[in-house]
mmCIF file of the C-alpha atoms, coordinates in Angstrom:
data_MODEL
# 
_entry.id   MODEL 
# 
loop_
_atom_site.group_PDB 
_atom_site.id 
_atom_site.type_symbol 
_atom_site.label_atom_id 
_atom_site.label_alt_id 
_atom_site.label_comp_id 
_atom_site.label_asym_id 
_atom_site.label_entity_id 
_atom_site.label_seq_id 
_atom_site.pdbx_PDB_ins_code 
_atom_site.Cartn_x 
_atom_site.Cartn_y 
_atom_site.Cartn_z 
_atom_site.occupancy 
_atom_site.B_iso_or_equiv 
_atom_site.pdbx_formal_charge 
_atom_site.auth_seq_id 
_atom_site.auth_comp_id 
_atom_site.auth_asym_id 
_atom_site.auth_atom_id 
_atom_site.pdbx_PDB_model_num 
ATOM 1   C CA . MET A 1 1   ? 7.743   -17.884 -17.972 1.00 0.00 ? 1   MET A CA 1 
ATOM 2   C CA . ALA A 1 2   ? 5.203   -16.065 -15.712 1.00 0.00 ? 2   ALA A CA 1 
ATOM 3   C CA . ARG A 1 3   ? 6.029   -12.422 -15.222 1.00 0.00 ? 3   ARG A CA 1 
ATOM 4   C CA . LYS A 1 4   ? 6.906   -11.550 -11.575 1.00 0.00 ? 4   LYS A CA 1 
ATOM 5   C CA . ASP A 1 5   ? 4.758   -9.476  -9.643  1.00 0.00 ? 5   ASP A CA 1 
ATOM 6   C CA . SER A 1 6   ? 6.554   -6.300  -8.172  1.00 0.00 ? 6   SER A CA 1 
ATOM 7   C CA . ILE A 1 7   ? 5.992   -7.505  -4.586  1.00 0.00 ? 7   ILE A CA 1 
ATOM 8   C CA . ASP A 1 8   ? 8.015   -10.616 -5.625  1.00 0.00 ? 8   ASP A CA 1 
ATOM 9   C CA . ILE A 1 9   ? 10.680  -8.651  -6.339  1.00 0.00 ? 9   ILE A CA 1 
ATOM 10  C CA . GLY A 1 10  ? 10.684  -6.693  -3.248  1.00 0.00 ? 10  GLY A CA 1 
ATOM 11  C CA . GLU A 1 11  ? 8.989   -3.472  -4.517  1.00 0.00 ? 11  GLU A CA 1 
ATOM 12  C CA . LEU A 1 12  ? 5.463   -1.976  -4.392  1.00 0.00 ? 12  LEU A CA 1 
ATOM 13  C CA . THR A 1 13  ? 3.423   -0.421  -7.006  1.00 0.00 ? 13  THR A CA 1 
ATOM 14  C CA . ASP A 1 14  ? 2.021   2.927   -6.241  1.00 0.00 ? 14  ASP A CA 1 
ATOM 15  C CA . SER A 1 15  ? -1.223  1.580   -5.413  1.00 0.00 ? 15  SER A CA 1 
ATOM 16  C CA . ALA A 1 16  ? 0.036   -1.215  -3.077  1.00 0.00 ? 16  ALA A CA 1 
ATOM 17  C CA . PHE A 1 17  ? 2.265   1.436   -1.443  1.00 0.00 ? 17  PHE A CA 1 
ATOM 18  C CA . TYR A 1 18  ? -0.832  3.732   -0.645  1.00 0.00 ? 18  TYR A CA 1 
ATOM 19  C CA . ILE A 1 19  ? -2.800  0.727   0.324   1.00 0.00 ? 19  ILE A CA 1 
ATOM 20  C CA . LEU A 1 20  ? -0.132  -0.495  2.627   1.00 0.00 ? 20  LEU A CA 1 
ATOM 21  C CA . ALA A 1 21  ? 0.728   2.746   4.211   1.00 0.00 ? 21  ALA A CA 1 
ATOM 22  C CA . SER A 1 22  ? -3.161  3.390   4.809   1.00 0.00 ? 22  SER A CA 1 
ATOM 23  C CA . VAL A 1 23  ? -3.409  0.139   6.875   1.00 0.00 ? 23  VAL A CA 1 
ATOM 24  C CA . ILE A 1 24  ? -0.968  0.969   9.524   1.00 0.00 ? 24  ILE A CA 1 
ATOM 25  C CA . GLU A 1 25  ? -4.187  1.475   11.729  1.00 0.00 ? 25  GLU A CA 1 
ATOM 26  C CA . GLU A 1 26  ? -6.848  -1.311  10.633  1.00 0.00 ? 26  GLU A CA 1 
ATOM 27  C CA . LYS A 1 27  ? -9.475  -0.180  7.937   1.00 0.00 ? 27  LYS A CA 1 
ATOM 28  C CA . HIS A 1 28  ? -11.930 -1.706  5.803   1.00 0.00 ? 28  HIS A CA 1 
ATOM 29  C CA . GLY A 1 29  ? -11.917 -1.612  2.156   1.00 0.00 ? 29  GLY A CA 1 
ATOM 30  C CA . TYR A 1 30  ? -14.155 1.507   1.448   1.00 0.00 ? 30  TYR A CA 1 
ATOM 31  C CA . LEU A 1 31  ? -12.364 3.487   4.306   1.00 0.00 ? 31  LEU A CA 1 
ATOM 32  C CA . ILE A 1 32  ? -9.083  2.691   2.803   1.00 0.00 ? 32  ILE A CA 1 
ATOM 33  C CA . MET A 1 33  ? -10.025 4.046   -0.558  1.00 0.00 ? 33  MET A CA 1 
ATOM 34  C CA . LYS A 1 34  ? -11.232 7.219   1.178   1.00 0.00 ? 34  LYS A CA 1 
ATOM 35  C CA . THR A 1 35  ? -8.224  7.571   3.465   1.00 0.00 ? 35  THR A CA 1 
ATOM 36  C CA . ILE A 1 36  ? -6.119  7.531   0.268   1.00 0.00 ? 36  ILE A CA 1 
ATOM 37  C CA . GLU A 1 37  ? -8.447  10.096  -1.435  1.00 0.00 ? 37  GLU A CA 1 
ATOM 38  C CA . LYS A 1 38  ? -8.368  12.378  1.430   1.00 0.00 ? 38  LYS A CA 1 
ATOM 39  C CA . LEU A 1 39  ? -4.818  12.453  2.326   1.00 0.00 ? 39  LEU A CA 1 
ATOM 40  C CA . THR A 1 40  ? -3.641  12.858  -1.370  1.00 0.00 ? 40  THR A CA 1 
ATOM 41  C CA . ASP A 1 41  ? -6.411  15.663  -1.705  1.00 0.00 ? 41  ASP A CA 1 
ATOM 42  C CA . ASP A 1 42  ? -8.076  13.510  -4.454  1.00 0.00 ? 42  ASP A CA 1 
ATOM 43  C CA . LYS A 1 43  ? -5.056  13.175  -6.576  1.00 0.00 ? 43  LYS A CA 1 
ATOM 44  C CA . VAL A 1 44  ? -4.954  9.452   -6.026  1.00 0.00 ? 44  VAL A CA 1 
ATOM 45  C CA . THR A 1 45  ? -8.178  7.316   -6.615  1.00 0.00 ? 45  THR A CA 1 
ATOM 46  C CA . ILE A 1 46  ? -8.098  3.647   -6.126  1.00 0.00 ? 46  ILE A CA 1 
ATOM 47  C CA . GLY A 1 47  ? -11.067 1.993   -7.527  1.00 0.00 ? 47  GLY A CA 1 
ATOM 48  C CA . PRO A 1 48  ? -12.640 -0.933  -5.832  1.00 0.00 ? 48  PRO A CA 1 
ATOM 49  C CA . ALA A 1 49  ? -11.445 -3.686  -8.365  1.00 0.00 ? 49  ALA A CA 1 
ATOM 50  C CA . SER A 1 50  ? -7.863  -2.396  -8.171  1.00 0.00 ? 50  SER A CA 1 
ATOM 51  C CA . LEU A 1 51  ? -8.145  -2.189  -4.408  1.00 0.00 ? 51  LEU A CA 1 
ATOM 52  C CA . TYR A 1 52  ? -9.223  -5.938  -3.908  1.00 0.00 ? 52  TYR A CA 1 
ATOM 53  C CA . THR A 1 53  ? -6.997  -7.269  -6.556  1.00 0.00 ? 53  THR A CA 1 
ATOM 54  C CA . THR A 1 54  ? -4.038  -5.494  -4.653  1.00 0.00 ? 54  THR A CA 1 
ATOM 55  C CA . LEU A 1 55  ? -5.177  -6.308  -1.039  1.00 0.00 ? 55  LEU A CA 1 
ATOM 56  C CA . LYS A 1 56  ? -5.372  -10.138 -2.202  1.00 0.00 ? 56  LYS A CA 1 
ATOM 57  C CA . LYS A 1 57  ? -1.575  -10.059 -3.471  1.00 0.00 ? 57  LYS A CA 1 
ATOM 58  C CA . LEU A 1 58  ? -0.544  -8.092  -0.070  1.00 0.00 ? 58  LEU A CA 1 
ATOM 59  C CA . LEU A 1 59  ? -2.465  -10.933 1.848   1.00 0.00 ? 59  LEU A CA 1 
ATOM 60  C CA . ALA A 1 60  ? -0.736  -13.602 -0.100  1.00 0.00 ? 60  ALA A CA 1 
ATOM 61  C CA . ALA A 1 61  ? 2.716   -11.731 0.525   1.00 0.00 ? 61  ALA A CA 1 
ATOM 62  C CA . GLY A 1 62  ? 2.294   -11.576 4.138   1.00 0.00 ? 62  GLY A CA 1 
ATOM 63  C CA . LEU A 1 63  ? 2.341   -7.901  4.103   1.00 0.00 ? 63  LEU A CA 1 
ATOM 64  C CA . VAL A 1 64  ? -1.411  -7.547  5.480   1.00 0.00 ? 64  VAL A CA 1 
ATOM 65  C CA . GLU A 1 65  ? -3.545  -9.394  7.592   1.00 0.00 ? 65  GLU A CA 1 
ATOM 66  C CA . LEU A 1 66  ? -7.389  -9.799  7.533   1.00 0.00 ? 66  LEU A CA 1 
ATOM 67  C CA . ASN A 1 67  ? -9.642  -9.739  10.375  1.00 0.00 ? 67  ASN A CA 1 
ATOM 68  C CA . THR A 1 68  ? -13.530 -9.929  10.346  1.00 0.00 ? 68  THR A CA 1 
ATOM 69  C CA . ASP A 1 69  ? -15.497 -7.591  12.157  1.00 0.00 ? 69  ASP A CA 1 
ATOM 70  C CA . ILE A 1 70  ? -18.608 -9.839  13.011  1.00 0.00 ? 70  ILE A CA 1 
ATOM 71  C CA . ALA A 1 71  ? -20.399 -6.717  14.439  1.00 0.00 ? 71  ALA A CA 1 
ATOM 72  C CA . GLU A 1 72  ? -20.145 -4.811  11.362  1.00 0.00 ? 72  GLU A CA 1 
ATOM 73  C CA . ASN A 1 73  ? -20.013 -7.709  9.130   1.00 0.00 ? 73  ASN A CA 1 
ATOM 74  C CA . LYS A 1 74  ? -16.853 -6.159  7.284   1.00 0.00 ? 74  LYS A CA 1 
ATOM 75  C CA . LYS A 1 75  ? -13.236 -7.448  6.536   1.00 0.00 ? 75  LYS A CA 1 
ATOM 76  C CA . VAL A 1 76  ? -10.695 -5.204  8.152   1.00 0.00 ? 76  VAL A CA 1 
ATOM 77  C CA . TYR A 1 77  ? -7.324  -5.033  7.154   1.00 0.00 ? 77  TYR A CA 1 
ATOM 78  C CA . LYS A 1 78  ? -3.883  -4.150  8.906   1.00 0.00 ? 78  LYS A CA 1 
ATOM 79  C CA . ILE A 1 79  ? -0.286  -4.203  8.228   1.00 0.00 ? 79  ILE A CA 1 
ATOM 80  C CA . THR A 1 80  ? 1.986   -7.115  9.393   1.00 0.00 ? 80  THR A CA 1 
ATOM 81  C CA . ASN A 1 81  ? 5.606   -6.627  10.614  1.00 0.00 ? 81  ASN A CA 1 
ATOM 82  C CA . LYS A 1 82  ? 6.515   -7.954  7.363   1.00 0.00 ? 82  LYS A CA 1 
ATOM 83  C CA . GLY A 1 83  ? 4.622   -5.315  5.567   1.00 0.00 ? 83  GLY A CA 1 
ATOM 84  C CA . ARG A 1 84  ? 5.852   -2.554  7.891   1.00 0.00 ? 84  ARG A CA 1 
ATOM 85  C CA . GLU A 1 85  ? 9.630   -3.546  6.976   1.00 0.00 ? 85  GLU A CA 1 
ATOM 86  C CA . MET A 1 86  ? 8.628   -3.691  3.186   1.00 0.00 ? 86  MET A CA 1 
ATOM 87  C CA . LEU A 1 87  ? 7.024   -0.150  3.739   1.00 0.00 ? 87  LEU A CA 1 
ATOM 88  C CA . ILE A 1 88  ? 10.004  1.116   5.306   1.00 0.00 ? 88  ILE A CA 1 
ATOM 89  C CA . LYS A 1 89  ? 12.487  -0.170  2.482   1.00 0.00 ? 89  LYS A CA 1 
ATOM 90  C CA . GLU A 1 90  ? 9.882   1.345   -0.143  1.00 0.00 ? 90  GLU A CA 1 
ATOM 91  C CA . ILE A 1 91  ? 10.144  4.692   1.210   1.00 0.00 ? 91  ILE A CA 1 
ATOM 92  C CA . GLU A 1 92  ? 13.946  4.354   1.303   1.00 0.00 ? 92  GLU A CA 1 
ATOM 93  C CA . ARG A 1 93  ? 13.963  3.306   -2.282  1.00 0.00 ? 93  ARG A CA 1 
ATOM 94  C CA . LYS A 1 94  ? 11.432  6.119   -3.370  1.00 0.00 ? 94  LYS A CA 1 
ATOM 95  C CA . LYS A 1 95  ? 13.798  8.718   -1.308  1.00 0.00 ? 95  LYS A CA 1 
ATOM 96  C CA . GLN A 1 96  ? 16.989  7.497   -3.484  1.00 0.00 ? 96  GLN A CA 1 
ATOM 97  C CA . MET A 1 97  ? 14.976  7.739   -6.653  1.00 0.00 ? 97  MET A CA 1 
ATOM 98  C CA . ILE A 1 98  ? 14.110  11.388  -5.759  1.00 0.00 ? 98  ILE A CA 1 
ATOM 99  C CA . ARG A 1 99  ? 17.660  12.187  -4.873  1.00 0.00 ? 99  ARG A CA 1 
ATOM 100 C CA . PHE A 1 100 ? 19.026  10.515  -8.226  1.00 0.00 ? 100 PHE A CA 1 
ATOM 101 C CA . ALA A 1 101 ? 16.542  12.815  -10.368 1.00 0.00 ? 101 ALA A CA 1 
ATOM 102 C CA . GLN A 1 102 ? 17.394  16.062  -8.199  1.00 0.00 ? 102 GLN A CA 1 
ATOM 103 C CA . ASN A 1 103 ? 21.028  15.581  -9.046  1.00 0.00 ? 103 ASN A CA 1 
ATOM 104 C CA . PHE A 1 104 ? 20.207  16.113  -12.888 1.00 0.00 ? 104 PHE A CA 1 
ATOM 105 C CA . LEU A 1 105 ? 17.721  18.879  -12.256 1.00 0.00 ? 105 LEU A CA 1 
ATOM 106 C CA . ASP A 1 106 ? 19.928  20.828  -9.801  1.00 0.00 ? 106 ASP A CA 1 
# 
């Protein structure tokens, strides 16, 4: 039996989380990578292979949509309503995980 992808079970990998959050505003692939690096102070780097593999999964799941910028000959990605809902659920899931761990540290 094939292993289920995290998206299939309603969770996002860290890479998918960063990518999905970064395409709330339309971006092409290179700008997605640079935005993630900049907003994480270079603590998170997603290479091209991981980026496009993850984008392919997000597209297949209906979490992002693809537009082609004919003028610049670039593929532009943007979050869908379904993607926005999943991102919000993932933020809540991560907050719950943090609260759980903080109970033990306090």
